[in-house]
Amino acid sequence: MSHFVVIGAGQAGASLVARLRKDGFEGKITLIGAEPVPPYQRPPLSKAYLLGEMEKERLFLRPETFYAEQNITLRLGARVTAIDPVGKTVSLGDEVIAYDQLALTTGSEPRRLPAAIGGDLAGVHVVRDLADIDSMAPAVTVGTRALIVGGGYIGLEAAAVCAKRGVKVTLVEMADRILQRVAAPETSTYFRALHAGHGVDIREGVGLTRLTGTEGRVTGAVLTDGSELPVDFVVVGVGIAPATALAEAAGLALENGIRTDAQGRTSDHSIWAAGDCASFPYRGSRIRLESVPNAIDQAEIVAQNMLGAGKDYVAQPWFWSDQYDVKLQIAGLNTGYDRVVTRQGEGQTVSFWYYIGDRLVAVDAMNDPRAYMVGKRLIESGKSADPAIVADPSADLKPLLKA
Ligand SMILES: Cc1cc2nc3c(=O)[nH]c(=O)nc-3n(C[C@H](O)[C@H](O)[C@H](O)COP(=O)(O)OP(=O)(O)OC[C@H]3O[C@@H](n4cnc5c(N)ncnc54)[C@H](O)[C@@H]3O)c2cc1C
């Protein structure tokens, strides 16, 4: 009987094994995960779950019984230590498991602060796994003082939750502006003002020099502008790196992640990759996406291709972020944009439309699901949108879809 092994029991791994069964695969499936819990959704970790408004059980993608019912062997708390692509085996320490086909859905790993600047002090947290949040949550309470390092979406979401819980929050961003890597200045300005309105002290162009501590626990921070702050805990949101160590040791080709072809196959014929760890061809170049929709869609295509479908993965990037009572929805990829058109709604409702020349490539919509939906459908169908209509808040957007 054929044996498919999947390494990484996260969003992509769970989607992949479910799809294999859905599409009629009757062989053996083993899903191996390093974390001690069944596959769960990460987005609420920095939102409703950290806020204490979501039960742990609701994080799980499926009840644990699902895997047994589907005859999927779920190995939890089990870390794969090596892959032998020639012998077609994976090792978990001394245990060796043979596979016919293998999928890597190992996700990504948060960048940490070096120990030399206090990154190893107690009270310094990254935001990746359920265990990270469970260890941070007790500190997120009225009157404590938090330093958030990094003004990307993870740092800003953590700042919003902390501020809502009555924590005194300082956020430092080394770049000139928050969200610099991922969004236009207009979006940065919007979120800077939103956070300032909730009392968050955002310092841009300022980095962390070092953390100070007493008896192994963080108590303060020295910033690059020379200022010093007392802190009770630190949240590190300085980006992630694709989890490629296993693939690299196995000799698979890497290129900003595990390199795959359009179907999700790595440089080894029997090994596939999907989710945060995989880089794949996209519109003449190569990208790697860090999002739930990508993890699900790509994993499902890989599952089909492991069964011989021969389908290309055509990514339709979208993403979201929740901060306070603002829902940001992003459609498309803004890489290379040369112009941003603003569509101002009432109050906190606004959307920013990114163009390359006349071509619409992305939309950031705040509390404006209609702008998001229209933008997403236009981008997916390769259509653009007349900037004059977009910029006119009284103009209906829907006719753009028929143009
Ligand atoms: C706090 C937070 C908030 C987010 N918010 C959003 C959001 O709002 N919208 C959105 O679209 N995306 C969001 N994301 C991103 C999204 O969660 C990820 O893109 C998605 O989880 C990627 O799925 P994945 O399966 O590739 O990786 P993961 O879900 O990270 O799963 C990978 C799993 O592989 C395991 N693993 C790695 N190596 C091994 C090994 N050697 N042996 C066994 N197991 C191994 C890891 O322990 C992990 O459990 C957020 C992420 C975080 C952390």
Coordinates of C-alpha atoms and ligand atoms in Angstrom, one line a residue:
M1 CA 0.0 0.0 0.0
S2 CA 1.3 3.4 -0.9
H3 CA 2.4 5.6 2.0
F4 CA 2.2 9.5 1.9
V5 CA 4.0 11.3 4.7
V6 CA 3.4 15.0 5.5
I7 CA 5.9 16.9 7.7
G8 CA 4.3 19.8 9.5
A9 CA 0.8 19.6 11.1
G10 CA -0.2 23.2 10.6
Q11 CA -2.7 24.9 8.2
A12 CA -1.2 23.5 5.0
G13 CA -0.5 20.0 6.4
A14 CA -4.0 19.6 7.7
S15 CA -5.5 20.9 4.4
L16 CA -3.3 18.6 2.4
V17 CA -4.2 15.3 4.2
A18 CA -7.9 16.1 4.2
R19 CA -7.8 16.7 0.5
L20 CA -6.0 13.5 -0.2
R21 CA -8.8 11.5 1.5
K22 CA -11.5 13.7 -0.1
D23 CA -10.1 12.9 -3.5
G24 CA -10.2 9.2 -2.8
F25 CA -6.7 8.3 -1.8
E26 CA -6.9 5.0 0.0
G27 CA -3.3 4.4 0.9
K28 CA -1.6 5.2 4.2
I29 CA -1.3 8.8 5.4
T30 CA 0.9 10.0 8.2
L31 CA 0.9 13.6 9.4
I32 CA 3.8 14.5 11.6
G33 CA 3.8 17.7 13.8
A34 CA 6.4 19.0 16.2
E35 CA 3.8 20.8 18.3
P36 CA 1.9 18.8 21.0
V37 CA -1.6 19.9 19.7
P38 CA -3.6 19.1 16.6
P39 CA -3.5 21.5 13.7
Y40 CA -4.9 24.9 14.5
Q41 CA -5.5 28.3 13.0
R42 CA -2.8 30.9 13.8
P43 CA -4.6 34.2 12.9
P44 CA -6.6 34.4 16.1
L45 CA -3.4 34.0 18.2
S46 CA -2.6 37.7 17.8
K47 CA -6.3 38.7 17.8
A48 CA -9.3 37.2 19.6
Y49 CA -7.3 34.4 21.4
L50 CA -4.7 36.8 22.9
L51 CA -7.5 39.1 23.9
G52 CA -9.1 36.3 25.8
E53 CA -12.3 36.3 23.6
M54 CA -11.8 32.9 22.0
E55 CA -11.6 29.5 23.6
K56 CA -8.6 27.3 22.8
E57 CA -10.9 24.5 21.4
R58 CA -12.1 26.9 18.7
L59 CA -8.6 27.3 17.3
F60 CA -8.4 23.7 16.2
L61 CA -9.1 23.2 12.5
R62 CA -10.8 19.9 13.1
P63 CA -11.7 17.8 16.1
E64 CA -8.9 15.4 16.8
T65 CA -11.3 12.5 16.1
F66 CA -11.4 13.6 12.4
Y67 CA -7.9 12.2 11.8
A68 CA -8.7 8.8 13.2
E69 CA -12.0 8.7 11.3
Q70 CA -10.2 9.5 8.1
N71 CA -7.6 6.8 8.9
I72 CA -4.9 9.5 9.0
T73 CA -2.1 8.7 11.5
L74 CA -1.5 11.9 13.4
R75 CA 1.9 12.0 15.2
L76 CA 2.0 15.0 17.5
G77 CA 4.9 16.3 19.6
A78 CA 7.1 14.5 17.0
R79 CA 9.9 16.4 15.2
V80 CA 11.3 15.0 12.0
T81 CA 15.1 15.2 12.3
A82 CA 16.2 14.1 8.8
I83 CA 15.0 13.1 5.3
D84 CA 16.8 10.6 3.2
P85 CA 15.5 11.3 -0.4
V86 CA 17.4 8.3 -1.8
G87 CA 16.2 5.7 0.7
K88 CA 12.8 7.5 0.8
T89 CA 12.7 7.7 4.6
V90 CA 12.2 10.3 7.3
S91 CA 13.7 10.0 10.7
L92 CA 12.3 11.1 14.1
G93 CA 15.4 10.6 16.1
D94 CA 16.0 6.8 16.1
E95 CA 12.7 6.0 14.5
V96 CA 12.7 5.7 10.7
I97 CA 9.5 5.9 8.5
A98 CA 9.4 5.0 4.8
Y99 CA 7.4 7.0 2.4
D100 CA 6.4 6.7 -1.3
Q101 CA 5.7 10.4 -1.5
L102 CA 6.5 13.1 0.9
A103 CA 5.1 16.7 1.4
L104 CA 6.9 19.4 3.4
T105 CA 4.5 21.8 5.1
T106 CA 6.9 23.0 7.8
G107 CA 5.8 26.7 7.8
S108 CA 8.1 29.3 9.1
E109 CA 10.0 30.3 12.2
P110 CA 9.9 33.7 13.9
R111 CA 13.1 35.7 14.0
R112 CA 14.3 36.1 17.5
L113 CA 16.4 38.7 19.2
P114 CA 20.0 37.6 19.8
A115 CA 20.9 36.6 23.4
A116 CA 23.7 39.2 23.3
I117 CA 21.1 42.0 23.5
G118 CA 18.9 40.2 26.0
G119 CA 16.7 38.2 23.6
D120 CA 17.0 35.2 26.0
L121 CA 15.5 37.0 29.1
A122 CA 12.3 35.7 30.5
G123 CA 9.4 37.9 29.5
V124 CA 10.6 38.2 25.9
H125 CA 8.0 36.6 23.6
V126 CA 7.7 35.7 19.9
V127 CA 4.3 35.3 18.4
R128 CA 4.1 32.1 16.4
D129 CA 2.8 29.1 18.3
L130 CA -0.1 28.6 20.7
A131 CA 2.6 28.0 23.4
D132 CA 4.1 31.4 22.7
I133 CA 0.7 33.1 23.3
D134 CA -0.1 31.0 26.4
S135 CA 3.2 32.1 28.0
M136 CA 2.6 35.8 27.1
A137 CA -1.1 36.1 28.0
P138 CA -0.7 36.4 31.8
A139 CA 1.3 39.6 31.3
V140 CA -1.3 41.2 29.0
T141 CA -3.2 42.8 31.8
V142 CA -4.1 46.3 33.1
G143 CA -1.2 48.5 34.1
T144 CA 1.7 46.4 32.7
R145 CA 4.2 48.0 30.3
A146 CA 5.0 46.3 27.0
L147 CA 7.6 47.0 24.4
I148 CA 6.7 45.7 20.9
V149 CA 9.6 45.4 18.6
G150 CA 8.6 45.6 14.9
G151 CA 5.7 47.5 13.2
G152 CA 4.5 44.8 10.8
Y153 CA 1.1 43.2 11.0
I154 CA 2.0 40.9 13.9
G155 CA 3.5 43.7 16.0
L156 CA 0.6 46.0 15.3
E157 CA -2.0 43.3 16.1
A158 CA -0.2 42.5 19.4
A159 CA -0.1 46.3 20.2
A160 CA -3.9 46.6 19.6
V161 CA -4.7 43.6 21.9
C162 CA -2.3 44.9 24.6
A163 CA -3.8 48.5 24.4
K164 CA -7.3 47.1 24.6
R165 CA -6.4 45.2 27.7
G166 CA -5.0 48.3 29.4
V167 CA -1.3 47.6 28.9
K168 CA 0.9 50.7 28.4
V169 CA 2.4 50.0 24.9
T170 CA 5.5 51.4 23.2
L171 CA 6.2 50.1 19.7
V172 CA 9.5 50.6 18.0
E173 CA 10.0 50.3 14.2
M174 CA 13.5 50.6 12.9
A175 CA 12.4 51.6 9.4
D176 CA 11.1 55.1 8.6
R177 CA 7.5 53.9 9.0
I178 CA 5.4 51.0 10.3
L179 CA 4.3 48.5 7.6
Q180 CA 7.1 49.8 5.3
R181 CA 7.8 46.4 3.8
V182 CA 4.2 45.5 3.0
A183 CA 2.1 48.7 2.4
A184 CA 2.0 52.2 1.0
P185 CA 2.6 55.3 3.2
E186 CA -1.1 55.9 3.2
T187 CA -1.8 52.6 5.0
S188 CA 1.0 53.3 7.4
T189 CA -0.5 56.7 8.2
Y190 CA -3.9 55.2 8.7
F191 CA -2.7 52.7 11.3
R192 CA -0.3 55.1 13.0
A193 CA -3.3 57.4 13.7
L194 CA -5.5 54.5 14.7
H195 CA -2.9 53.3 17.3
A196 CA -2.2 56.8 18.5
G197 CA -5.9 57.2 19.2
H198 CA -5.7 54.2 21.5
G199 CA -2.7 55.5 23.4
V200 CA 0.0 53.4 21.7
D201 CA 3.4 55.2 21.6
I202 CA 4.7 54.4 18.1
R203 CA 8.3 55.4 17.5
E204 CA 9.4 55.0 13.9
G205 CA 13.1 55.2 12.8
V206 CA 14.0 53.9 16.2
G207 CA 15.3 50.4 17.0
L208 CA 16.2 48.4 20.0
T209 CA 19.8 48.6 21.2
R210 CA 19.4 46.1 24.1
L211 CA 17.2 44.8 26.7
T212 CA 18.1 44.9 30.4
G213 CA 17.0 42.5 33.1
T214 CA 17.2 41.5 36.7
E215 CA 17.5 37.9 37.8
G216 CA 17.1 36.7 34.2
R217 CA 13.8 38.6 33.6
V218 CA 13.4 41.6 31.3
T219 CA 12.9 44.9 33.1
G220 CA 14.0 47.6 30.7
A221 CA 15.0 48.5 27.1
V222 CA 17.6 50.9 25.7
L223 CA 16.6 52.3 22.3
T224 CA 18.8 53.4 19.4
D225 CA 17.9 57.1 20.0
G226 CA 19.5 56.7 23.5
S227 CA 16.2 56.6 25.4
E228 CA 15.5 54.1 28.1
L229 CA 12.2 52.5 29.1
P230 CA 11.0 50.3 31.9
V231 CA 9.2 47.2 30.5
D232 CA 7.4 44.2 32.0
F233 CA 7.4 42.2 28.8
V234 CA 8.5 42.4 25.2
V235 CA 6.8 41.2 22.0
V236 CA 9.2 40.5 19.2
G237 CA 7.5 40.8 15.7
V238 CA 10.5 41.2 13.5
G239 CA 9.5 38.8 10.7
I240 CA 9.7 35.1 10.0
A241 CA 12.0 32.9 7.9
P242 CA 10.7 29.8 6.0
A243 CA 11.5 26.6 7.8
T244 CA 13.9 25.1 5.3
A245 CA 16.5 23.4 7.5
L246 CA 15.3 19.8 6.8
A247 CA 14.9 20.4 3.1
E248 CA 18.4 22.0 2.9
A249 CA 20.0 19.1 4.8
A250 CA 18.3 16.7 2.4
G251 CA 19.8 18.6 -0.6
L252 CA 16.6 20.0 -2.0
A253 CA 16.9 23.2 -4.0
L254 CA 16.1 26.4 -2.0
E255 CA 15.3 29.9 -3.3
N256 CA 13.7 32.1 -0.6
G257 CA 12.1 29.0 0.7
I258 CA 11.8 25.4 -0.6
R259 CA 11.9 25.8 -4.4
T260 CA 8.9 24.2 -6.1
D261 CA 7.6 24.1 -9.7
A262 CA 4.1 25.4 -10.5
Q263 CA 2.6 22.1 -9.3
G264 CA 4.3 22.2 -5.9
R265 CA 7.0 19.6 -6.7
T266 CA 10.5 20.2 -5.2
S267 CA 13.8 19.4 -6.9
D268 CA 13.2 15.8 -5.8
H269 CA 10.5 14.0 -7.8
S270 CA 8.8 12.4 -4.8
I271 CA 8.9 15.4 -2.5
W272 CA 6.4 18.3 -2.5
A273 CA 6.1 21.5 -0.5
A274 CA 3.3 23.9 0.3
G275 CA 2.5 26.9 2.6
D276 CA 4.8 29.4 4.2
C277 CA 7.9 27.2 3.5
A278 CA 7.5 27.0 -0.3
S279 CA 8.5 29.4 -3.0
F280 CA 6.8 29.0 -6.4
P281 CA 6.5 30.6 -9.8
Y282 CA 4.1 33.5 -10.1
R283 CA 3.5 35.8 -13.1
G284 CA 7.0 35.3 -14.5
S285 CA 8.8 35.6 -11.2
R286 CA 8.9 33.6 -8.0
I287 CA 7.2 34.3 -4.7
R288 CA 6.6 32.9 -1.2
L289 CA 3.4 33.9 0.6
E290 CA 2.8 33.9 4.3
S291 CA -1.0 33.6 4.6
V292 CA -3.8 31.2 5.4
P293 CA -5.5 31.3 2.0
N294 CA -2.2 30.5 0.3
A295 CA -1.5 27.6 2.7
I296 CA -4.9 26.1 2.0
D297 CA -5.1 26.6 -1.7
Q298 CA -1.5 25.5 -2.4
A299 CA -1.8 22.4 -0.2
E300 CA -5.0 21.4 -1.9
I301 CA -3.4 21.6 -5.3
V302 CA -0.3 19.7 -4.1
A303 CA -2.6 16.9 -2.7
Q304 CA -4.3 16.6 -6.1
N305 CA -0.9 16.6 -7.8
M306 CA 0.4 13.9 -5.5
L307 CA -2.5 11.9 -6.9
G308 CA -1.4 12.7 -10.5
A309 CA -3.7 15.6 -11.4
G310 CA -0.9 17.7 -13.0
K311 CA -2.5 21.0 -12.0
D312 CA -0.6 24.3 -11.8
Y313 CA -1.2 26.5 -8.7
V314 CA -2.4 29.9 -9.7
A315 CA -2.1 32.0 -6.6
Q316 CA -4.8 34.7 -5.9
P317 CA -3.2 36.5 -3.0
W318 CA -5.4 37.9 -0.2
F319 CA -4.9 38.7 3.4
W320 CA -6.5 40.3 6.4
S321 CA -5.6 42.0 9.7
D322 CA -7.9 43.0 12.7
Q323 CA -6.9 45.9 14.9
Y324 CA -9.3 47.4 17.4
D325 CA -12.6 47.8 15.4
V326 CA -10.9 48.0 12.0
K327 CA -10.8 45.1 9.6
L328 CA -8.2 45.5 7.0
Q329 CA -8.6 43.3 3.9
I330 CA -5.9 43.1 1.3
A331 CA -6.4 41.8 -2.3
G332 CA -3.5 41.2 -4.7
L333 CA 0.2 42.0 -4.3
N334 CA 1.4 45.5 -4.3
T335 CA 5.0 44.8 -5.4
G336 CA 6.3 47.4 -7.8
Y337 CA 3.4 49.8 -7.5
D338 CA 4.0 53.4 -8.8
R339 CA 0.7 55.0 -7.8
V340 CA -1.8 54.8 -5.0
V341 CA -5.4 56.1 -5.4
T342 CA -7.4 56.8 -2.2
R343 CA -11.1 56.1 -1.9
Q344 CA -12.4 57.9 1.2
G345 CA -15.5 56.6 2.9
E346 CA -17.1 57.8 6.1
G347 CA -15.2 57.7 9.4
Q348 CA -12.7 54.9 9.5
T349 CA -13.8 53.5 6.1
V350 CA -11.2 54.0 3.4
S351 CA -9.4 52.0 0.7
F352 CA -6.1 52.4 -1.1
W353 CA -5.8 51.2 -4.7
Y354 CA -2.3 50.3 -6.0
Y355 CA -1.5 50.7 -9.7
I356 CA 1.5 49.9 -11.9
G357 CA 0.8 52.3 -14.7
D358 CA -2.8 51.7 -15.6
R359 CA -2.9 48.2 -14.1
L360 CA -4.6 47.7 -10.7
V361 CA -2.4 45.3 -8.7
A362 CA -3.7 45.5 -5.1
V363 CA -6.2 47.1 -2.8
D364 CA -6.0 47.7 1.0
A365 CA -9.5 48.2 2.3
M366 CA -10.3 49.3 5.8
N367 CA -13.8 48.5 7.0
D368 CA -14.8 48.5 3.4
P369 CA -15.7 45.0 2.3
R370 CA -17.3 46.2 -0.9
A371 CA -14.1 47.9 -2.1
Y372 CA -12.2 44.8 -1.1
M373 CA -14.6 42.5 -3.0
V374 CA -14.6 44.6 -6.1
G375 CA -10.9 45.1 -6.1
K376 CA -10.2 41.3 -5.6
R377 CA -12.5 40.3 -8.4
L378 CA -11.0 42.9 -10.8
I379 CA -7.4 41.8 -10.0
E380 CA -8.3 38.1 -10.3
S381 CA -9.9 38.6 -13.7
G382 CA -7.0 40.7 -14.9
K383 CA -9.1 43.9 -15.2
S384 CA -8.2 47.3 -14.0
A385 CA -10.3 50.2 -12.5
D386 CA -10.6 53.8 -13.7
P387 CA -8.8 55.8 -11.0
A388 CA -11.3 58.6 -11.4
I389 CA -14.2 56.3 -10.5
V390 CA -12.2 54.8 -7.6
A391 CA -11.3 58.2 -6.2
D392 CA -14.9 59.4 -6.3
P393 CA -16.6 58.2 -3.1
S394 CA -20.1 58.8 -4.6
A395 CA -19.4 56.6 -7.6
D396 CA -20.7 53.0 -7.4
L397 CA -17.9 50.5 -7.7
K398 CA -19.9 47.5 -8.9
P399 CA -20.2 48.6 -12.5
L400 CA -16.4 48.4 -12.8
L401 CA -16.8 44.6 -12.7
K402 CA -18.9 44.7 -15.9
A403 CA -16.6 47.1 -17.8
Ligands
LIG1 C1 0.1 35.3 15.1 C2 -0.2 35.1 13.7 C3 -1.2 35.8 13.0 C4 -1.5 35.6 11.7 N1 -2.5 36.3 11.1 C5 -2.8 36.0 9.8 C6 -4.0 36.6 9.2 O1 -4.6 37.4 9.8 N2 -4.3 36.2 7.9 C7 -3.5 35.3 7.2 O2 -3.8 35.0 6.1 N3 -2.4 34.8 7.8 C8 -2.1 35.1 9.0 N4 -1.0 34.5 9.6 C9 -0.1 33.6 8.8 C10 -0.7 32.2 8.7 O3 -1.1 31.7 10.0 C11 0.4 31.3 8.1 O4 0.7 31.8 6.8 C12 -0.1 29.8 8.0 O5 -0.3 29.3 9.3 C13 0.9 29.0 7.2 O6 0.6 27.7 7.3 P1 1.7 26.5 7.1 O7 1.0 25.2 7.3 O8 2.5 26.8 6.0 O9 2.6 26.7 8.4 P2 2.2 26.6 10.0 O10 0.8 26.8 10.2 O11 3.2 27.4 10.7 O12 2.5 25.0 10.3 C14 3.8 24.5 10.2 C15 3.9 23.4 11.2 O13 5.0 22.6 10.9 C16 5.6 22.1 12.1 N5 7.0 21.7 11.8 C17 8.0 22.4 11.3 N6 9.2 21.7 11.2 C18 8.8 20.4 11.6 C19 9.5 19.2 11.7 N7 10.8 19.1 11.4 N8 8.9 18.1 12.2 C20 7.5 18.2 12.5 N9 6.8 19.3 12.4 C21 7.4 20.4 12.0 C22 5.6 23.4 12.9 O14 5.8 23.1 14.3 C23 4.2 23.9 12.6 O15 3.2 23.4 13.5 C24 -0.7 34.7 11.0 C25 0.4 34.0 11.6 C26 0.6 34.2 12.9 C27 1.8 33.5 13.6

